[in-house]
Structures are given as structure tokens and as C-alpha cells.
Coordinates of C-alpha atoms in Angstrom, one line a residue:
X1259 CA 55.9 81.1 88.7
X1260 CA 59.4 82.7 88.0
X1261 CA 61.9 82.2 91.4
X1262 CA 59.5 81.4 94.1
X1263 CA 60.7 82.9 97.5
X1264 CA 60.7 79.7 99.7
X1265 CA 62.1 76.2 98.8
X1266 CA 60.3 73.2 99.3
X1267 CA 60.7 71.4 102.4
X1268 CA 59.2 67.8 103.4
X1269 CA 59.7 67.9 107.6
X1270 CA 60.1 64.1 107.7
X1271 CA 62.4 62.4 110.3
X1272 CA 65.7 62.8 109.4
X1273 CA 65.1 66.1 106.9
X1274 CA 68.4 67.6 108.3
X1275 CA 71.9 65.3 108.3
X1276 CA 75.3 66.1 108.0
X1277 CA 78.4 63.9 107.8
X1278 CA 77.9 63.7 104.2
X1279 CA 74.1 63.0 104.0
X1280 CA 72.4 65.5 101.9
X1281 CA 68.9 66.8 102.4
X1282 CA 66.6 64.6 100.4
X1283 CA 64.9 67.3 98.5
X1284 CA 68.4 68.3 97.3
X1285 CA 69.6 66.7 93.8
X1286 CA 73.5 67.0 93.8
X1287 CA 75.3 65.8 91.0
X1288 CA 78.4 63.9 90.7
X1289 CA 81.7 65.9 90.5
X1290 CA 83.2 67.0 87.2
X1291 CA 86.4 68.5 86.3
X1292 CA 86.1 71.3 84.1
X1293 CA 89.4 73.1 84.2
X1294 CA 92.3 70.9 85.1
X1295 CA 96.1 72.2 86.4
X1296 CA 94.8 76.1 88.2
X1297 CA 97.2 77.8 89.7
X1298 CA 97.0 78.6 93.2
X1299 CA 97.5 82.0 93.1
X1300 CA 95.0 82.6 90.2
X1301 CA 92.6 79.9 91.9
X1302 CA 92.1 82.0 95.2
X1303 CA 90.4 84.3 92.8
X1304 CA 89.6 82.7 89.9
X1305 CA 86.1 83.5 88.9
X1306 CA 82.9 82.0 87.7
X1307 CA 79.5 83.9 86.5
X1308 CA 76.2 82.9 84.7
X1309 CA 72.8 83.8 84.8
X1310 CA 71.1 80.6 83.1
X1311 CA 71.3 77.1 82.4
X1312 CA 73.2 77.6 79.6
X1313 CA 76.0 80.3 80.5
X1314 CA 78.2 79.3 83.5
X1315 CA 81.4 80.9 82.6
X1316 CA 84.1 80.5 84.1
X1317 CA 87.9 82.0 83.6
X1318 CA 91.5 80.4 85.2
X1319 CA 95.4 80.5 84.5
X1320 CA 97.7 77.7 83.9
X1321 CA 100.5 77.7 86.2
X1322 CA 104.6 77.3 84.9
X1323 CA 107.0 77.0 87.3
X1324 CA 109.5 80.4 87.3
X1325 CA 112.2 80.0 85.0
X1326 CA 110.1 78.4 82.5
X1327 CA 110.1 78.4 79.2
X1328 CA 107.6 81.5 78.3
X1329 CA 107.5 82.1 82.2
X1330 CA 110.8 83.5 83.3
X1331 CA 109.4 85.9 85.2
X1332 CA 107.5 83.6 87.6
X1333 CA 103.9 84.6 86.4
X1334 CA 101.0 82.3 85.7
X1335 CA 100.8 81.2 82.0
X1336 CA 97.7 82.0 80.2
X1337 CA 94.5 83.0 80.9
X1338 CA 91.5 80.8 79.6
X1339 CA 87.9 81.0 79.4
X1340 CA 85.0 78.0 79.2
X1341 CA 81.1 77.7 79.6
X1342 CA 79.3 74.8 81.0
X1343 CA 76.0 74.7 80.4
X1344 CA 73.7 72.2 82.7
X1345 CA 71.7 71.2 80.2
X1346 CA 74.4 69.5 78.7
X1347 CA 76.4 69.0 82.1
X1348 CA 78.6 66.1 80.5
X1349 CA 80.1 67.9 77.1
X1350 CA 82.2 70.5 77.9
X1351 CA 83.5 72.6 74.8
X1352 CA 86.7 73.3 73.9
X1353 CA 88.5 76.2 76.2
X1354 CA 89.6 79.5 75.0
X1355 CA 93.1 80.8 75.6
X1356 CA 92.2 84.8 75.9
X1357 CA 95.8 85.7 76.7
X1358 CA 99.4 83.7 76.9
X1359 CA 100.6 85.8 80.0
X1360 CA 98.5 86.5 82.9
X1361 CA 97.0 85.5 87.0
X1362 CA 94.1 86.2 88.9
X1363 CA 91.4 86.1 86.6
X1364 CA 87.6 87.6 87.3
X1365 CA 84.7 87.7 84.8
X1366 CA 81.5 88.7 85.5
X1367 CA 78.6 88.8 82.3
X1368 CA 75.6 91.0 81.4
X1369 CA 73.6 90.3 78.8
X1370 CA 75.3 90.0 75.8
X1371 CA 78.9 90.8 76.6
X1372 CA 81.4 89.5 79.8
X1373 CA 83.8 91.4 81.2
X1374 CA 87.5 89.7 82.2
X1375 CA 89.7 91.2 84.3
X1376 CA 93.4 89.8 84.6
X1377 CA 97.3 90.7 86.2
X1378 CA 100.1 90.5 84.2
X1379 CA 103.7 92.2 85.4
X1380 CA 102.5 94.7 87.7
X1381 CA 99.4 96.0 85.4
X1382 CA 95.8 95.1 85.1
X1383 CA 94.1 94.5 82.2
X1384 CA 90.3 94.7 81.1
X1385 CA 88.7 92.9 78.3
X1386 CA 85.5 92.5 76.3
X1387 CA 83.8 89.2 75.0
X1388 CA 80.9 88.5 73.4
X1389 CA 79.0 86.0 75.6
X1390 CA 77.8 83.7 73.1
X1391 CA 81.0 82.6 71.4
X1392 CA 83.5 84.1 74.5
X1393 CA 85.7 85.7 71.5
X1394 CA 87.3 89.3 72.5
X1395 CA 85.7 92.3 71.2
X1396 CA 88.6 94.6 71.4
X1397 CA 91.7 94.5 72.5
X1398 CA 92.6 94.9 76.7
X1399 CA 91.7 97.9 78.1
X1400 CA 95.0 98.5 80.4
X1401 CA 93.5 99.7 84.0
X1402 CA 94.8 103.6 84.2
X1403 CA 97.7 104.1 86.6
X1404 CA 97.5 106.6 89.4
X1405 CA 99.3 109.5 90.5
X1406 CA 99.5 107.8 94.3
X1407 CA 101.2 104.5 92.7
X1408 CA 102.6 104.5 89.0
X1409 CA 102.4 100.4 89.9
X1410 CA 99.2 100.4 89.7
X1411 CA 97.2 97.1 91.3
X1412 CA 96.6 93.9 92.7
X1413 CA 93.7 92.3 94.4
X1414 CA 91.5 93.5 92.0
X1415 CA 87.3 93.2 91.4
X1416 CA 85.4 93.4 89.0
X1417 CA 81.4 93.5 88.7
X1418 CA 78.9 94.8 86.0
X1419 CA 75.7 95.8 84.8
X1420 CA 73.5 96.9 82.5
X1421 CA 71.7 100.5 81.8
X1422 CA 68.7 101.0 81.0
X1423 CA 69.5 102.0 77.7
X1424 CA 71.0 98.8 76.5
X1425 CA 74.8 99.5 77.2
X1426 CA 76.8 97.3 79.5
X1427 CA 79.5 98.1 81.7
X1428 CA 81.7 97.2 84.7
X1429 CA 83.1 98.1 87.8
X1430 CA 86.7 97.3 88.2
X1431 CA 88.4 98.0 91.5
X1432 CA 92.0 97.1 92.6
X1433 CA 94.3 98.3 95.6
X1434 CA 97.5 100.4 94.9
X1435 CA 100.5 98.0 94.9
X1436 CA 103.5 99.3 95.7
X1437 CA 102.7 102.0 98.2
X1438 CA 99.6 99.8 99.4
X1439 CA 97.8 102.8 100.3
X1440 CA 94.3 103.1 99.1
X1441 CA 91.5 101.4 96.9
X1442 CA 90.8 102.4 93.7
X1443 CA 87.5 102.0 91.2
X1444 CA 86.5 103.0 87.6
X1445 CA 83.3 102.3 85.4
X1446 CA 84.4 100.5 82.0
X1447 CA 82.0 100.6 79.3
X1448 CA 81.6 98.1 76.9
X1449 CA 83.4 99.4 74.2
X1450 CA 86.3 99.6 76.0
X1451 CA 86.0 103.6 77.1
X1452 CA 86.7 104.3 80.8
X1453 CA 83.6 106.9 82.5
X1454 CA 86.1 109.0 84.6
X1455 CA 89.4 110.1 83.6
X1456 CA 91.2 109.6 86.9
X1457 CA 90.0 106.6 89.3
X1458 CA 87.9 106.9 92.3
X1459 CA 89.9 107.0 95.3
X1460 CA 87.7 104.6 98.0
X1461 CA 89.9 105.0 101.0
X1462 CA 93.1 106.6 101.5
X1463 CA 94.5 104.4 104.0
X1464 CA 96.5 100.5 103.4
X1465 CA 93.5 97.7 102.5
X1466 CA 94.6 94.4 101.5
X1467 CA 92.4 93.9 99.4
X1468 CA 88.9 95.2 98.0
X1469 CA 85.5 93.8 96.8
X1470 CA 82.9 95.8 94.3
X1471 CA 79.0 95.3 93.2
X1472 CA 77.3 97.9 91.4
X1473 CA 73.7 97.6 89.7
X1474 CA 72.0 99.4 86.7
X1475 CA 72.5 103.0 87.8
X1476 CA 76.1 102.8 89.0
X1477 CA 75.0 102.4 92.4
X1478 CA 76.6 99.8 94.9
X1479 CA 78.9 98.5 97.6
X1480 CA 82.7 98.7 98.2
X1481 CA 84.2 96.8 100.6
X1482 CA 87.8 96.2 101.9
X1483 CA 89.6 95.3 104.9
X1484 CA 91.5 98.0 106.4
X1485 CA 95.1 99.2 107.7
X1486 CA 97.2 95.8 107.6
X1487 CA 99.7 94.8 109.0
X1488 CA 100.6 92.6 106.2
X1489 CA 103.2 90.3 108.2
X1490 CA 100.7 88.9 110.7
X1491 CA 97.9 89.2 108.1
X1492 CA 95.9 91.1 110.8
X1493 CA 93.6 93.8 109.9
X1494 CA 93.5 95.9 113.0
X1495 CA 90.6 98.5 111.2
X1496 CA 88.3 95.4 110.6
X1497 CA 86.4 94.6 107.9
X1498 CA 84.8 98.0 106.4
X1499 CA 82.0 98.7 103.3
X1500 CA 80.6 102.1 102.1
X1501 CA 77.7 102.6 100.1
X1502 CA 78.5 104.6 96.4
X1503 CA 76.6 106.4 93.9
X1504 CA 78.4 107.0 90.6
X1505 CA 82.2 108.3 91.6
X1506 CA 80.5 109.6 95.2
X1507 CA 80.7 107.8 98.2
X1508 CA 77.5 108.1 100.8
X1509 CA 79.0 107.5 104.1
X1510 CA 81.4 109.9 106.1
X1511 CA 82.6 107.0 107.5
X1512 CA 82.3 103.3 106.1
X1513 CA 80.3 100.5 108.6
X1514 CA 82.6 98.4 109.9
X1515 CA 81.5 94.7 109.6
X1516 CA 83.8 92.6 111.8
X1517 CA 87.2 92.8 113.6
X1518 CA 88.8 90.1 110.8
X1519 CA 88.1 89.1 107.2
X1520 CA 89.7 86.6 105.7
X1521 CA 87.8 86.6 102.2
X1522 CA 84.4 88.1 101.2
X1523 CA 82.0 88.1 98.9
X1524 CA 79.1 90.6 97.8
X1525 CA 75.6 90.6 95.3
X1526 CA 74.3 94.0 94.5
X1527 CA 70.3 94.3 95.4
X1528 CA 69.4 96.5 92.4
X1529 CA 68.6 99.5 94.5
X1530 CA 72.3 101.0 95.7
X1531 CA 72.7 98.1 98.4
X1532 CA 73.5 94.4 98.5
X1533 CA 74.4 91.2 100.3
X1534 CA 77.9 90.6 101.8
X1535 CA 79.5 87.3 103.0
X1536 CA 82.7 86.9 104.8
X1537 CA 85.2 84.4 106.4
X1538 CA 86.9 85.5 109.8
X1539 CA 89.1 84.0 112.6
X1540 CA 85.3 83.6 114.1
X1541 CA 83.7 82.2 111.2
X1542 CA 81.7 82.5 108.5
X1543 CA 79.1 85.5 108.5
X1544 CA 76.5 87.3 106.5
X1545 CA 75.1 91.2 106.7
X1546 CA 72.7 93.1 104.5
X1547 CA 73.8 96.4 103.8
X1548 CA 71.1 98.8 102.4
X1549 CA 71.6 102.0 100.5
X1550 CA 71.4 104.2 103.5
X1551 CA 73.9 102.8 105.1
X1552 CA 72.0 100.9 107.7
X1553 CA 72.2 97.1 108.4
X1554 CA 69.5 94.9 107.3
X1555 CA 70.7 91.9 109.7
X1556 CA 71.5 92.3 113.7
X1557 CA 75.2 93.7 114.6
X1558 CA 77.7 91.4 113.7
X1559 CA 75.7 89.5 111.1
X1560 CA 74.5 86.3 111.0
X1561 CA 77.5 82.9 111.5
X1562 CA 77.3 80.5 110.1
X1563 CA 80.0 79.0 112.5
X1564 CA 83.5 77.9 111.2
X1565 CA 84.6 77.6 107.9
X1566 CA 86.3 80.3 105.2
X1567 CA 86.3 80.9 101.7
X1568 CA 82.8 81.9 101.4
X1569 CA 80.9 82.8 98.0
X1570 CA 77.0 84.1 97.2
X1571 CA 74.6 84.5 94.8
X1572 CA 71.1 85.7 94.5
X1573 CA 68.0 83.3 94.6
X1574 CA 65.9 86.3 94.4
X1575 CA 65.9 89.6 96.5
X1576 CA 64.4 88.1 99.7
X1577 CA 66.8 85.0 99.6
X1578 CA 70.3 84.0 98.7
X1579 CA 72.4 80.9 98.4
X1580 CA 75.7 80.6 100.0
X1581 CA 78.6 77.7 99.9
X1582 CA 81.9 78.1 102.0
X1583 CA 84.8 75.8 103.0
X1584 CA 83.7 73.8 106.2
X1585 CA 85.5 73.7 109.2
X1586 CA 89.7 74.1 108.6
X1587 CA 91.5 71.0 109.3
X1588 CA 95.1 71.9 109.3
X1589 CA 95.2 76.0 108.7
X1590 CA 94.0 78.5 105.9
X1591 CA 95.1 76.7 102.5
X1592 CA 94.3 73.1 103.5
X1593 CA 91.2 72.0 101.3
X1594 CA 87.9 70.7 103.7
X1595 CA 84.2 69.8 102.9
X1596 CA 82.2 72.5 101.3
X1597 CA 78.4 73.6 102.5
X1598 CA 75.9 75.4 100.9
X1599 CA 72.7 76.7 103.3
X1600 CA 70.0 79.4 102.1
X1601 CA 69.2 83.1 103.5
X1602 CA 66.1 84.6 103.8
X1603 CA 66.2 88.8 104.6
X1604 CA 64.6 88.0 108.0
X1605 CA 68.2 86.9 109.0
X1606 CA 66.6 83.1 108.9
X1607 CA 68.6 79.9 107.6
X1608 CA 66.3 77.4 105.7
X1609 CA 68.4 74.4 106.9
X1610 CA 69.2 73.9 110.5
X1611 CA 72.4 72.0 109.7
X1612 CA 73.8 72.8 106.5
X1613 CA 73.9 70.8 103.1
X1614 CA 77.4 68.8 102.6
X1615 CA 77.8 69.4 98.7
X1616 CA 81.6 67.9 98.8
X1617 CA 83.7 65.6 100.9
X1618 CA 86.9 67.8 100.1
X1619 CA 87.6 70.8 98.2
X1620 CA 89.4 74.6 98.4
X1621 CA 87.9 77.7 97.6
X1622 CA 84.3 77.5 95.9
X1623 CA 81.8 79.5 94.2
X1624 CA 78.4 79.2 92.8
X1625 CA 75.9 80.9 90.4
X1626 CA 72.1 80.9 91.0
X1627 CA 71.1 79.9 87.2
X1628 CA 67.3 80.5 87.5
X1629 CA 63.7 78.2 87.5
X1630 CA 63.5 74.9 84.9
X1631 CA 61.0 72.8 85.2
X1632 CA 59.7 73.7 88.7
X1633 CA 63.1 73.4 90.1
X1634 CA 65.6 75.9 91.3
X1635 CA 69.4 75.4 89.9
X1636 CA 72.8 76.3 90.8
X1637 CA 76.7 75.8 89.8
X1638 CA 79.4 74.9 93.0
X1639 CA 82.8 75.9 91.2
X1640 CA 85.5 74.5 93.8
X1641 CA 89.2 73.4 94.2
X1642 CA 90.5 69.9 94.7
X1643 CA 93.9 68.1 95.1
X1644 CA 95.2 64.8 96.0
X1645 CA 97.1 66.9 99.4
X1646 CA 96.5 69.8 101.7
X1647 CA 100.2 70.9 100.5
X1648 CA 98.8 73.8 98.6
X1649 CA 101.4 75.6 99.0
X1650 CA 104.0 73.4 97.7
X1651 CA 102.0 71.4 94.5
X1652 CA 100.7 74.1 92.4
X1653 CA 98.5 71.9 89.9
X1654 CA 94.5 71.8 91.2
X1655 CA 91.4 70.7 89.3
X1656 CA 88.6 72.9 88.7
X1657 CA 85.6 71.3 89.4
X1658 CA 81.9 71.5 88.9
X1659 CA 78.7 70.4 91.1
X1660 CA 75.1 70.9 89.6
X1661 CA 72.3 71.1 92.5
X1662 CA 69.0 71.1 91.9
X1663 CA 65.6 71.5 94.5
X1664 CA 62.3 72.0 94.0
X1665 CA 60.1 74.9 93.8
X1666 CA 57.4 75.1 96.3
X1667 CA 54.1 75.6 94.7
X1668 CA 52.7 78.4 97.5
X1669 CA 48.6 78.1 97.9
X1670 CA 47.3 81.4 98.3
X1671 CA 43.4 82.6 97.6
X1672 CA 43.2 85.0 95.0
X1673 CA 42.2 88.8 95.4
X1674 CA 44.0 88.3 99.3
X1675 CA 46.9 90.8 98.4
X1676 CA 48.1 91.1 102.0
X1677 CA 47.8 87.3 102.7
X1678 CA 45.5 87.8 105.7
X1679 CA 43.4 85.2 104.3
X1680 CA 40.5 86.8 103.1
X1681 CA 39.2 89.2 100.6
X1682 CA 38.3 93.2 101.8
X1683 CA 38.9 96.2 101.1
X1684 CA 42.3 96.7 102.3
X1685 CA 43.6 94.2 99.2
X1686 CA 42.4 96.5 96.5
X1687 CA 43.8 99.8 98.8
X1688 CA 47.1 97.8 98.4
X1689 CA 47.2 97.7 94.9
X1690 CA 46.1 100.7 94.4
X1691 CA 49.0 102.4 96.5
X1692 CA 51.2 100.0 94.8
X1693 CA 50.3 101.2 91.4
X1694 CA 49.9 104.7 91.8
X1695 CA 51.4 105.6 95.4
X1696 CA 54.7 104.4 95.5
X1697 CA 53.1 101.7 98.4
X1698 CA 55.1 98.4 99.1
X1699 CA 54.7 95.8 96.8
X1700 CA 51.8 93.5 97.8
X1701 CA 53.1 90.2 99.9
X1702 CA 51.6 88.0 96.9
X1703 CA 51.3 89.6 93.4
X1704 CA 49.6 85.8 92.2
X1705 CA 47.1 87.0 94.5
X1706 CA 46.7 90.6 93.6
X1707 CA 46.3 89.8 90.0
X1708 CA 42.8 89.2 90.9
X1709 CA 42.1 88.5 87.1
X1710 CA 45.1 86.2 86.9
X1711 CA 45.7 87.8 83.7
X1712 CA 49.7 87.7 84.5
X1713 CA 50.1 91.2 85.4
X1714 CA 48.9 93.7 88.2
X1715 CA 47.0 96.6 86.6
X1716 CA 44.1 99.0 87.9
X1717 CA 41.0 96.0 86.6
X1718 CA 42.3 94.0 89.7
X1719 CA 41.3 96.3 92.0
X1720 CA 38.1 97.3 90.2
X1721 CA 37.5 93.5 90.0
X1722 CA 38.1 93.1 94.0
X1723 CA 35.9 96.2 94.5
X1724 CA 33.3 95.4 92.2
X1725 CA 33.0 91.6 94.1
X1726 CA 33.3 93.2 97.4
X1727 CA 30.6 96.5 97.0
X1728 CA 28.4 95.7 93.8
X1729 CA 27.9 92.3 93.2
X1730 CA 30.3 91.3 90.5
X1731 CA 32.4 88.4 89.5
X1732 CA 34.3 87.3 92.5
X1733 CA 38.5 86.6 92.0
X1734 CA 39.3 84.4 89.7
X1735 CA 41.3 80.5 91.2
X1736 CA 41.8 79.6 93.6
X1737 CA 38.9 81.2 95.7
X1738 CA 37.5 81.0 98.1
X1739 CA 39.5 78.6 99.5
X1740 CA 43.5 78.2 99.3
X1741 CA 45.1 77.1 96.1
X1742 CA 48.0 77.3 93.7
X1743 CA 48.3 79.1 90.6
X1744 CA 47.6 77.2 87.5
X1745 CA 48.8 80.2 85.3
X1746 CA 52.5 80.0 84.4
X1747 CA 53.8 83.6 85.1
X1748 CA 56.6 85.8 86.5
X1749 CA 54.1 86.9 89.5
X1750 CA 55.6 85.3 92.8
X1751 CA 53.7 84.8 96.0
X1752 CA 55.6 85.1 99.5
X1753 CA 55.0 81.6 101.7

């Protein structure tokens, strides 16, 4: 069964530790450097992306100091891209130098191309790669100025997707630079062509900075923190997000989120809304914005008590995985443990205390790379240096943690569609109304595929019917009584 919704859990004494003792159904692999010498100011943004085993990608700068030679100008030096696959967790191939100049990197992937988005010298640039071989496409699409700020950008986002027709694109956003008044978006397709001519204006007033994630139909989330007062770092608007179709925002006014962000974090759902994660002066904290614009989580979100720096992905659309920096020893930019806990859409944590994945680090993010071998994967992508002077020593190791749990087998009986434990009439009115109605999706589709024939079609509900009214063959296994499903399939089964 493809991404079960629940993780295994043995409750034995002692299930939950901290302190760095991990959960014993969690697998977590020894540290590896995969990028050595970031620089800090490409490294608070430097990002990773990956959607298997096999295609973690990741994209950093190499820092010179100012004066240089080939970095007069005081910029970063370089920008590189790698893959580590997990299969193979202990080769790392050769990295790819995609530019000599450039800082802040961000690449996200679709299916067969990635999109990198870099600053160089007051502009932002755009590229294409293929995803096998990471080698560019085209040359750098430069990101259009604007009429409020010839300067274009900085703190910029990118995100992307794929239509239904087989072409990839992104969404890059950035904030106007020099007047530092207003975000700023535009769809990039994949062969280099922008969708609008002019950007999409997000806000009007001063953000700091801005975070995007769109899905197939150009729908999504834009988030940024609002009106700073960029001495004291304070952000007296709080933390805002508005819902977008296309070039057309949905709200009159954006939700506000929190008071404070620090950093944030967001994973489209696939259906105009998504899952956004955030550090603040209180802590880190979750909320589900839907495509409405209402809140799938109670005001405020749910903490996850102190820490910053957080990062997400999707385990599936009921449950995501989350790592942030733990609790800050000596200010913002000192490095700390990292933890890694799992949300359900109920608001619920699976582990009471949360999973220490590294005794010190700075700055982490992680993929969700899928189901192998009944066990659930992900990539921690984090910061580490020998001193919390991160300020002062610009040269930090990129490094890599693998984690691996297992997948719960869920027992269900088959033909129970609405997991009330028992066979009737309502099962086969459920996926009926799923399949021809527009009803919600039955709680356990292993079980509505009363044929187990690995799909959910109109013979399950004759088949339930025909058990139920004329004698016929009852649901296939398990039945009567609880079992899991012997069939490998993509059908999953709510616990």
C-alpha cells in the first residue's frame, strides 16, 4: 500500500525519550557531509528538493571573502548543484558548478526538469535543468524588473508544478529591494517563457520577506511577514498568507497567522491550499490554510514549543513531517539540536516528545522521498560548524541524515468502506456517491475495493450489494474478520 496514513508505533515503556535517545521504531543514519564550505548567507536559504530515493537535490554557494579574487564585490562565489540518492547514501557524485557568481540559492523539481533560482548583483535569475543529469536547459531567465523598484529583489521563493498536460513550471516570488515595498510573483514555464508580462503585485505594503507554493492549476499560498521595521527585526503586521488563483488573489484581506515570524515554510495540498510552518519569538508553530481562506487548525496553530528554523514536507495529505532547530542556546544564529515530529490534519502530534535527529546543527530541511520496502523515508539537510560564531566564520558543512520508519500494515475487513466494522448498505451508498456524486472519499479505499482488484469501480458496489440483498459472493480478504491487505496497491486505508 502506497504512503500509509499512520506510522507504526510499538507503546512499550520507554517509546518516547529525548536527550538524544531516539524512538526505537526510528532508523536514523549517521551524519554525512554532502556540501562542504556554505556560505552563511546563501545557507539560511539554501535549498533542497526530491521526490524519491533517488533525487534529493540539493543547491548551495561557495563563499569568498570581499575583495577576493573573482569576488570583489563581496558576493558569494558560485552556485552548485548535487543529488544524493539513499539508495546509494555513501557515493556522492561529482557537484555541478551551474554559475561562477551568485547567493541564496532555491531549487525545487517536477518531473523531469528542476527549477534554480539564484541572486547575483542586485538581480535574480531563473534557470532550467534537466533532472536526471542536473545540466542547464537554457540559459537564466533574468526575473523581470518592476516599475515600483528598477532593483528588482531579494528574499526570493520559488515552487513548482506540473499541468496536466505535461508542461512544468514554477512560481518565483521575491520582495522589491530597494524601496522594500511590496511582494512580487510570476509563473515561469519550462522553457524559459514568463505567463504574465508584468509581475503579480501580492501586497503593496514593506514585507521582509515572502514564501510561495502553487500546485497543478496555478493555485496556492503566498505568505510574508508584513510592515518591518527592519532595525529591530520586528514585524508589527504579523505574520500574513492569502490564498491565489492564477495572477488573482482570493482574500480582501490576507489571515494573519501570528504576531512574529522568524522563518517559514509551506507544502501546497493540491487543491488551492497547503500546510505552513513557522518560527516566532513564541515558538515553533503549524496552521492549515484551505482554499477558502479558513483555517484547518485552532487560532494560533498548533506549537511545537521553542525552537526556529522550521522546514516541511508532505507524508501524504492527512500527515506531514516537520524538523526545526531546538531550543536557542545563545540567540538566533547559534546552531542547537534539531527535531523532527509528525502532523496529522486533526491538529495531533504522533510523538509526545519529539525525535532528536542531531546533537547540533543550523538551519535544516527535509524531503519526504516516498514508501521502499514497507518503510517510510526521508532526507534532514542541516548546518553544522565547529562554533556558534556564525556570524564571524563563514565556512559550514552541509550535511545529510537519512531516517527511515516503518509502515503500519492497517487491518481493516473488506467491503467496510466507512470503517464501522461491518458490512451494509451504507458501504456501497459510499462508493457509489464517491464515484458518481462527488461524495467524500471512503475512510478506507483497501476496503471499498470490495474485489480487491486495485481500483474502486462500480463492481464493488454491485459486489457488496449482491452479498448483502441476493446471495452472492461475499468481499473478498480479509472478511469477515479484521485483516491486512495482501494485494500490493496504491489504495490506502485510514487507521
Amino acid at each position: 500500500m502506497k504512503r500509509e496514513l499512520v506510522i507504526c508505533l510499538i507503546l512499550l515503556i520507554g517509546m518516547f525519550f529525548i536527550n538524544g535517545v531516539f524512538a526505537e521504531n526510528f532508523e536514523i543514519s549517521s551524519e554525512k557531509i554532502v556540501a562542504e564550505k556554505v556560505e552563511l548567507a546563501s545557507a539560511t536559504s539554501y535549498r533542497v528538493d526530491g521526490e524519491d530515493l533517488e533525487r534529493n537535490i540539493f543547491a548551495w554557494s561557495h563563499f569568498i571573502e570581499a575583495g577576493e579574487e573573482g569576488n570583489e564585490a563581496g558576493f558569494g562565489r558560485g552556485i552548485f548543484v548535487n543529488r544524493l540518492n539513499l539508495e546509494d547514501f555513501d557515493t556522492l557524485p561529482a557537484e555541478i558548478e551551474i554559475s561562477p557568481t551568485g547567493s541564496d540559492p532555491k531549487i525545487t523539481s517536477g518531473l523531469k526538469k528542476a527549477f534554480l533560482l539564484w541572486y547575483y548583483g542586485g538581480d535574480g535569475y531563473v534557470d532550467v535543468l534537466d533532472i536526471n543529469s542536473l545540466t542547464l536547459l537554457d540559459n537564466p531567465a533574468k526575473i523581470p524588473k518592476t516599475s515600483d523598484d528598477p532593483l528588482l529583489a531579494i528574499h526570493m521563493d520559488i515552487d513548482s508544478a506540473v499541468f496536466i498536460d505535461g508542461t512544468e513550471f514554477s512560481l518565483v516570488a521575491w520582495r522589491a529591494y530597494k524601496s522594500n515595498e511590496g511582494s512580487y510573483g510570476n509563473f515561469l514555464f519550462d522553457d524559459g517563457t514568463w505567463l504574465y508580462p508584468s509581475p503579480i503585485k501580492y501586497n503593496s505594503g514593506k514585507s521582509y520577506t515572502i514564501q510561495v507554493a502553487t500546485d497543478s492549476e496555478g493555485k496556492g499560498i503566498v505568505a510574508y511577514w508584513g510592515n518591518p521595521n527592519m532595525e529591530g527585526l520586528r514585524f508589527p503586521s504579523g505574520f500574513l498568507a492569502n490564498v491565489f488563483i492564477e495572477d488573482s488573489l482570493q482574500l480582501q484581506d490576507p489571515v494573519r497567522l501570528d504576531a512574529d515570524a522568524n522563518y517559514a515554510d509551506i507544502r501546497s495540498d493540491g487543491i488551492g491550499g497547503g500546510t505552513i510552518v513557522w518560527g516566532s519569538d513564541s515558538g515553533v508553530k503549524v496552521q492549515i490554510l484551505k482554499a477558502d481562506g479558513s483555517l484547518g487548525l485552532r487560532a494560533g496553530g498548533v506549537s511545537f514549543g521553542k525552537g526556529a528554523f522550521p522546514a516541511i514536507d508532505n507524508i501524504d495529505k492527512d500527515n506531514w513531517i516537520i524538523v526545526w532547530q531546538g531550543n536557542l542556546r545563545t540567540g538566533r544564529f547559534s546552531e542547537d539540536y534539531l527535531l523532527v515530529n509528525i502532523l496529522s490534519s486533526d491538529g495531533s502530534l504522533l510523538f509526545e516528545s519529539p525525535i532528536k535527529v542531531a546533537d547540533i546543527g543550523y538551519h535544516p530541511s527535509i524531503v519526504y522521498n516516498g514508501v521502499s520496502n514497507g518503510k517510510h523515508h526521508a532526507t534532514i539537510f542541516f548546518l553544522k560548524k565547529d562554533t556558534n560564531s556564525m556570524q564571524k566564520n563563514r565556512d559550514n558543512n552541509l550535511y545529510a541524515i537519512a531516517l527511515r520508519w516503518p509502515v503500519e500494515e492497517i487491518k481493516f475487513i473488506r467491503g467496510d468502506a466507512d470503517r464501522n466494522n461491518k458490512v451494509e448498505l451504507t458501504d456501497a451508498i459510499i462508493v457509489l456517491d464517491w464515484l458518481f456524486k462527488d461524495g467524500e472519499e471512503p475512510k478506507c479505499l483497501d476496503a471499498a475495493d470490495a474485489d480487491d482488484n486495485r481500483q474502486i469501480q462500480l463492481t464493488d458496489a454491485v459486489r457488496i450489494l449482491n452479498f448483502l440483498f441476493k446471495g452472492g459472493e461475499s468481499p473478498a480478504q480479509p472478511y469477515p474478520e479484521k485483516g491486512v491487505d495482501s494485494t500490493q496497491d496504491e489504495l490506502s486505508c485510514k487507521g
